[in-house]
């Protein structure tokens, strides 16, 4: 059981989003397996996915996104008191990525840290841990990153969407730095074997159609319904809604079931252009929403991690959003610089050949 | 300085699959001593130039290996200065004789490179570069390519100008039975070869080679006793420069080579214009263009122009790399600096066959380690040479 | 346990400590080349660009220039980023280093 408590000391001081510039289209992948790319693309609602380069990985992308967040927050790295990275594609099964990230950013040695794993919701769990540390007054700043160079077995349907990206958020208890305040959080979990990857295996497995209704929708919709009740709000009360997007169909359907419309979700469906970068997915969407939002607007966010669980968030942008949002380039702008690659190039960049 | 070259020998250079480092060293040592007309027991000390034996063959302590080959207990020292290992070994021998401690010295340069794959040899060669250069994935060709780009930008030279250097060296090499590549090349062939690190193509680069070379050196006094009328080393100078290219002031010239050359000219009491032929370190074609300038044979930026005009070809104003250079004769790294002097000796003794130059009285050798971190210059005069100033008589 | 001298964890640890000083710094390309034949440890990544960069403070550094869609040129402005460097096998530690992105 989780207590319903309005948070008083948690807000976003900075955010960053890094999406590698390479793209492989659903068409191109389908062509290799002699499938109908147009049909698949339509059914998934996905056109292409982002692919990290041969020398990029979870850590390197985390550094890119974190540096953006740090610059926006305008703080010294040694002020950060907690550092969490959520991923399904850490370079190591044993050896933390967070400490390498911390060192690369110039943090000192005093911070709470651990690598997090809960499929695509690892990073959002990290936000919630940091929220607790901030509320307790143990830290003033916390960094959370979701970063994945997502692997998918060649020929498997996941291959069309498993992408690469990293999203970073710096949370703080310093109200003057807040671009958005975090009002409430919640979480809903169960033991649901919809998608998994065993130790030592390169690629994940999934349970086909079971990943839909009993997995994604069960957790996303139920948890969101419960959350809305707890915080006494209705879908119409939010300006934006962000749902984890394994494809475009699922979030739109879930949103619809909860009363959210396409207008509210227009900035959080980047999956069509960049695919599903697993634990970076909601953070990238959130970054896009924050890039476009105005002051005093409400953001509803529900993540989903296979295995399974959902984390819920209610953010409200502050008066300080526009001035605090000192970004050099908006995510939308950055997503314009892309390079299309073919299937063998994709395999090479993923280290599979 | 007056160090007589009593004997000299070079093995065939090439991919010598059935010859080990020991075989090559043996052949060169015996060859040089036989040519000198002395006995092994007459050799009082030895210096062995070798860059990569520990990495490639696992053999350190090659001084002791040579002692085993020669059946001797004289002091033998391995010298390593990347691709200037051979030249530096010669210099050590010259200093040992000059010191008065020894009257004779054997200098050996040897390298066995073909036992490993090219990518691994590339790593070995990068041992001559800096840590940062290694970690950035640069290859040796890449380092010289960085210099070539600056040279092109500064002086308006192009790939074809460098190709002419390879063509000229192959012409010389085609006349050298010991060369790895005893055949001619055309400009078109060089230009059509694959790009290794732009702007340097495969045929701009010296090859991976096995080979050895040996010299027997003697003091003036010892040589007189034998009644020897052989070529004499009248200058031996070495200079250093930064290991890292990023710490150099000028990327279009090797400051170490300039310094060593200047000091060598002073020591010999001669000037650049007096040099009749030279063996220079053309690990890549760009290196030869820069060498001509660093040695004072051409003004800065005109090295490649001189080549284009045929001035450095056999029969030209000043023949460069009559052996075929590193490009056509081959570049067994530790052996090159010694081989350069073997070539000078052959030319001065009139034994160079089809590649014999008539202008063979005063010569210079230029041996470079890495991207110029070490530079060794020797000046040699033939027994017939009268071009000696008061200065050189005193030194 | 045999340690590859190039992928020594200790050497990597020592070198990684200073990377944060360079990350995010900008500079200009002094010279560059495209390596088509990489030495062992970099073979699979070839072709790649490498060059000498000069930082604002005059310091010169050698490093790889990543594929950013822009062709390198002398004087191009670059920024330091973190990327994997030497290839390692499944058992070895992963090596990261400073590479350069053309702005």
Short mmCIF file of N, CA, C and O in Angstrom, two decimals, chain C residues 25-83:
data_model
loop_
_atom_site.label_atom_id
_atom_site.label_comp_id
_atom_site.label_asym_id
_atom_site.label_seq_id
_atom_site.Cartn_x
_atom_site.Cartn_y
_atom_site.Cartn_z
N UNK C 25 33.90 20.39 -23.82
CA UNK C 25 34.79 21.46 -24.27
C UNK C 25 34.78 21.52 -25.80
O UNK C 25 34.64 20.51 -26.47
N UNK C 26 34.95 22.72 -26.32
CA UNK C 26 34.95 22.87 -27.78
C UNK C 26 36.35 23.24 -28.28
O UNK C 26 37.19 23.71 -27.51
N UNK C 27 36.55 23.01 -29.57
CA UNK C 27 37.83 23.34 -30.17
C UNK C 27 37.69 23.37 -31.67
O UNK C 27 36.58 23.37 -32.20
N UNK C 28 38.82 23.38 -32.37
CA UNK C 28 38.81 23.38 -33.84
C UNK C 28 39.73 22.31 -34.38
O UNK C 28 40.73 21.98 -33.75
N UNK C 29 39.40 21.79 -35.55
CA UNK C 29 40.24 20.76 -36.17
C UNK C 29 41.50 21.40 -36.75
O UNK C 29 41.44 22.38 -37.48
N UNK C 30 42.67 20.82 -36.38
CA UNK C 30 43.95 21.30 -36.93
C UNK C 30 44.28 20.49 -38.19
O UNK C 30 44.68 21.04 -39.21
N UNK C 31 44.17 19.17 -38.08
CA UNK C 31 44.37 18.30 -39.23
C UNK C 31 43.56 17.02 -39.00
O UNK C 31 43.23 16.71 -37.86
N UNK C 32 43.25 16.30 -40.05
CA UNK C 32 42.42 15.11 -39.90
C UNK C 32 42.71 14.14 -41.04
O UNK C 32 43.28 14.52 -42.06
N UNK C 33 42.34 12.89 -40.86
CA UNK C 33 42.47 11.90 -41.91
C UNK C 33 41.40 10.84 -41.70
O UNK C 33 40.87 10.71 -40.59
N UNK C 34 41.06 10.09 -42.74
CA UNK C 34 40.12 8.99 -42.58
C UNK C 34 40.93 7.70 -42.56
O UNK C 34 41.61 7.38 -43.53
N UNK C 35 40.86 6.99 -41.45
CA UNK C 35 41.59 5.73 -41.32
C UNK C 35 40.75 4.62 -41.95
O UNK C 35 39.65 4.34 -41.49
N UNK C 36 41.25 4.01 -43.02
CA UNK C 36 40.52 2.91 -43.64
C UNK C 36 40.96 1.57 -43.11
O UNK C 36 40.22 0.59 -43.17
N UNK C 37 42.20 1.50 -42.63
CA UNK C 37 42.72 0.25 -42.08
C UNK C 37 43.08 0.52 -40.63
O UNK C 37 44.11 1.11 -40.33
N UNK C 38 42.22 0.09 -39.71
CA UNK C 38 42.47 0.35 -38.30
C UNK C 38 43.40 -0.67 -37.69
O UNK C 38 43.36 -1.85 -38.07
N UNK C 39 44.23 -0.26 -36.71
CA UNK C 39 45.07 -1.22 -36.01
C UNK C 39 44.19 -2.18 -35.20
O UNK C 39 43.01 -1.88 -34.97
N UNK C 40 44.73 -3.31 -34.79
CA UNK C 40 43.97 -4.29 -34.01
C UNK C 40 43.35 -3.58 -32.81
O UNK C 40 44.00 -2.80 -32.15
N UNK C 41 42.06 -3.86 -32.57
CA UNK C 41 41.36 -3.17 -31.50
C UNK C 41 40.47 -2.08 -32.06
O UNK C 41 39.57 -1.58 -31.41
N UNK C 42 40.75 -1.71 -33.32
CA UNK C 42 39.95 -0.67 -33.97
C UNK C 42 39.54 -1.12 -35.36
O UNK C 42 38.86 -0.39 -36.08
N UNK C 43 39.96 -2.33 -35.73
CA UNK C 43 39.71 -2.83 -37.08
C UNK C 43 38.26 -2.78 -37.48
O UNK C 43 37.91 -2.34 -38.57
N UNK C 44 37.38 -3.26 -36.56
CA UNK C 44 35.97 -3.39 -36.93
C UNK C 44 35.30 -2.04 -37.12
O UNK C 44 34.27 -1.94 -37.75
N UNK C 45 35.87 -1.00 -36.50
CA UNK C 45 35.23 0.31 -36.57
C UNK C 45 35.57 1.06 -37.84
O UNK C 45 34.90 2.02 -38.20
N UNK C 46 36.66 0.63 -38.53
CA UNK C 46 37.09 1.37 -39.70
C UNK C 46 36.03 1.28 -40.79
O UNK C 46 35.35 0.26 -40.90
N UNK C 47 35.85 2.31 -41.61
CA UNK C 47 36.62 3.55 -41.61
C UNK C 47 36.13 4.56 -40.58
O UNK C 47 34.95 4.56 -40.23
N UNK C 48 37.03 5.35 -40.05
CA UNK C 48 36.65 6.41 -39.12
C UNK C 48 37.63 7.57 -39.30
O UNK C 48 38.75 7.39 -39.77
N UNK C 49 37.18 8.75 -38.91
CA UNK C 49 38.04 9.93 -39.00
C UNK C 49 38.82 10.08 -37.69
O UNK C 49 38.32 9.77 -36.62
N UNK C 50 40.03 10.59 -37.80
CA UNK C 50 40.81 10.91 -36.61
C UNK C 50 41.59 12.17 -36.92
O UNK C 50 41.87 12.46 -38.09
N UNK C 51 41.96 12.91 -35.88
CA UNK C 51 42.70 14.14 -36.15
C UNK C 51 43.24 14.79 -34.91
O UNK C 51 43.16 14.24 -33.81
N UNK C 52 43.83 15.94 -35.14
CA UNK C 52 44.36 16.76 -34.04
C UNK C 52 43.39 17.92 -33.85
O UNK C 52 43.06 18.62 -34.81
N UNK C 53 42.90 18.12 -32.61
CA UNK C 53 42.01 19.25 -32.31
C UNK C 53 42.76 20.25 -31.44
O UNK C 53 43.60 19.84 -30.62
N UNK C 54 42.44 21.51 -31.60
CA UNK C 54 43.02 22.52 -30.72
C UNK C 54 41.89 23.14 -29.90
O UNK C 54 40.92 23.65 -30.45
N UNK C 55 42.04 23.06 -28.55
CA UNK C 55 41.02 23.62 -27.67
C UNK C 55 41.19 25.13 -27.56
O UNK C 55 42.20 25.68 -27.99
N UNK C 56 40.18 25.79 -26.93
CA UNK C 56 40.23 27.24 -26.77
C UNK C 56 41.51 27.68 -26.06
O UNK C 56 42.07 28.74 -26.37
N UNK C 57 41.96 26.86 -25.09
CA UNK C 57 43.14 27.27 -24.32
C UNK C 57 44.45 26.94 -25.01
O UNK C 57 45.52 27.07 -24.42
N UNK C 58 44.38 26.49 -26.27
CA UNK C 58 45.60 26.23 -27.01
C UNK C 58 46.09 24.79 -26.93
O UNK C 58 46.96 24.38 -27.71
N UNK C 59 45.51 24.02 -25.99
CA UNK C 59 45.95 22.63 -25.86
C UNK C 59 45.52 21.84 -27.09
O UNK C 59 44.42 22.00 -27.59
N UNK C 60 46.42 20.98 -27.57
CA UNK C 60 46.07 20.16 -28.72
C UNK C 60 45.88 18.71 -28.28
O UNK C 60 46.63 18.19 -27.48
N UNK C 61 44.84 18.09 -28.81
CA UNK C 61 44.54 16.70 -28.46
C UNK C 61 44.32 15.90 -29.72
O UNK C 61 43.73 16.39 -30.69
N UNK C 62 44.73 14.63 -29.70
CA UNK C 62 44.48 13.73 -30.82
C UNK C 62 43.24 12.91 -30.48
O UNK C 62 43.08 12.48 -29.34
N UNK C 63 42.37 12.70 -31.45
CA UNK C 63 41.19 11.89 -31.14
C UNK C 63 40.40 11.54 -32.37
O UNK C 63 40.63 12.09 -33.45
N UNK C 64 39.45 10.65 -32.20
CA UNK C 64 38.57 10.27 -33.31
C UNK C 64 37.47 11.30 -33.48
O UNK C 64 37.01 11.89 -32.50
N UNK C 65 37.08 11.50 -34.71
CA UNK C 65 35.97 12.40 -35.01
C UNK C 65 34.80 11.52 -35.40
O UNK C 65 34.91 10.71 -36.33
N UNK C 66 33.69 11.62 -34.70
CA UNK C 66 32.58 10.69 -34.95
C UNK C 66 31.81 11.06 -36.19
O UNK C 66 31.89 12.17 -36.70
N UNK C 67 31.04 10.08 -36.66
CA UNK C 67 30.23 10.24 -37.85
C UNK C 67 29.01 11.07 -37.51
O UNK C 67 28.07 10.59 -36.89
N UNK C 68 29.02 12.33 -37.89
CA UNK C 68 27.90 13.21 -37.54
C UNK C 68 27.23 13.77 -38.78
O UNK C 68 26.47 14.72 -38.70
N UNK C 69 27.56 13.21 -39.92
CA UNK C 69 26.95 13.69 -41.16
C UNK C 69 27.66 14.89 -41.75
O UNK C 69 27.41 15.27 -42.88
N UNK C 70 28.56 15.51 -40.99
CA UNK C 70 29.29 16.67 -41.52
C UNK C 70 30.72 16.21 -41.85
O UNK C 70 31.35 15.54 -41.06
N UNK C 71 31.20 16.60 -43.02
CA UNK C 71 32.54 16.20 -43.42
C UNK C 71 33.56 17.08 -42.68
O UNK C 71 33.40 18.29 -42.61
N UNK C 72 34.60 16.46 -42.10
CA UNK C 72 35.59 17.25 -41.38
C UNK C 72 36.35 18.17 -42.32
O UNK C 72 36.54 17.86 -43.50
N UNK C 73 36.77 19.31 -41.78
CA UNK C 73 37.61 20.24 -42.54
C UNK C 73 38.51 20.94 -41.53
O UNK C 73 38.15 21.04 -40.36
N UNK C 74 39.67 21.40 -42.01
CA UNK C 74 40.55 22.14 -41.10
C UNK C 74 39.75 23.36 -40.63
O UNK C 74 39.07 24.01 -41.40
N UNK C 75 39.81 23.63 -39.31
CA UNK C 75 39.13 24.74 -38.65
C UNK C 75 37.68 24.44 -38.27
O UNK C 75 37.06 25.24 -37.60
N UNK C 76 37.13 23.29 -38.66
CA UNK C 76 35.77 22.94 -38.23
C UNK C 76 35.70 22.99 -36.72
O UNK C 76 36.62 22.54 -36.04
N UNK C 77 34.57 23.47 -36.17
CA UNK C 77 34.41 23.52 -34.71
C UNK C 77 33.94 22.15 -34.23
O UNK C 77 33.08 21.52 -34.86
N UNK C 78 34.52 21.69 -33.15
CA UNK C 78 34.18 20.38 -32.61
C UNK C 78 33.93 20.45 -31.11
O UNK C 78 34.39 21.38 -30.44
N UNK C 79 33.18 19.45 -30.60
CA UNK C 79 32.91 19.38 -29.16
C UNK C 79 33.27 17.99 -28.67
O UNK C 79 33.09 17.01 -29.38
N UNK C 80 33.79 17.89 -27.45
CA UNK C 80 34.23 16.60 -26.91
C UNK C 80 33.06 15.83 -26.32
O UNK C 80 32.28 16.35 -25.54
N UNK C 81 32.93 14.56 -26.72
CA UNK C 81 31.88 13.68 -26.20
C UNK C 81 32.50 12.37 -25.76
O UNK C 81 33.66 12.10 -26.04
N UNK C 82 31.67 11.54 -25.09
CA UNK C 82 32.16 10.24 -24.63
C UNK C 82 31.65 9.15 -25.55
O UNK C 82 30.48 9.11 -25.90
N UNK C 83 32.54 8.26 -25.97
CA UNK C 83 32.15 7.15 -26.81
C UNK C 83 33.00 5.95 -26.43
O UNK C 83 34.07 6.10 -25.82
#
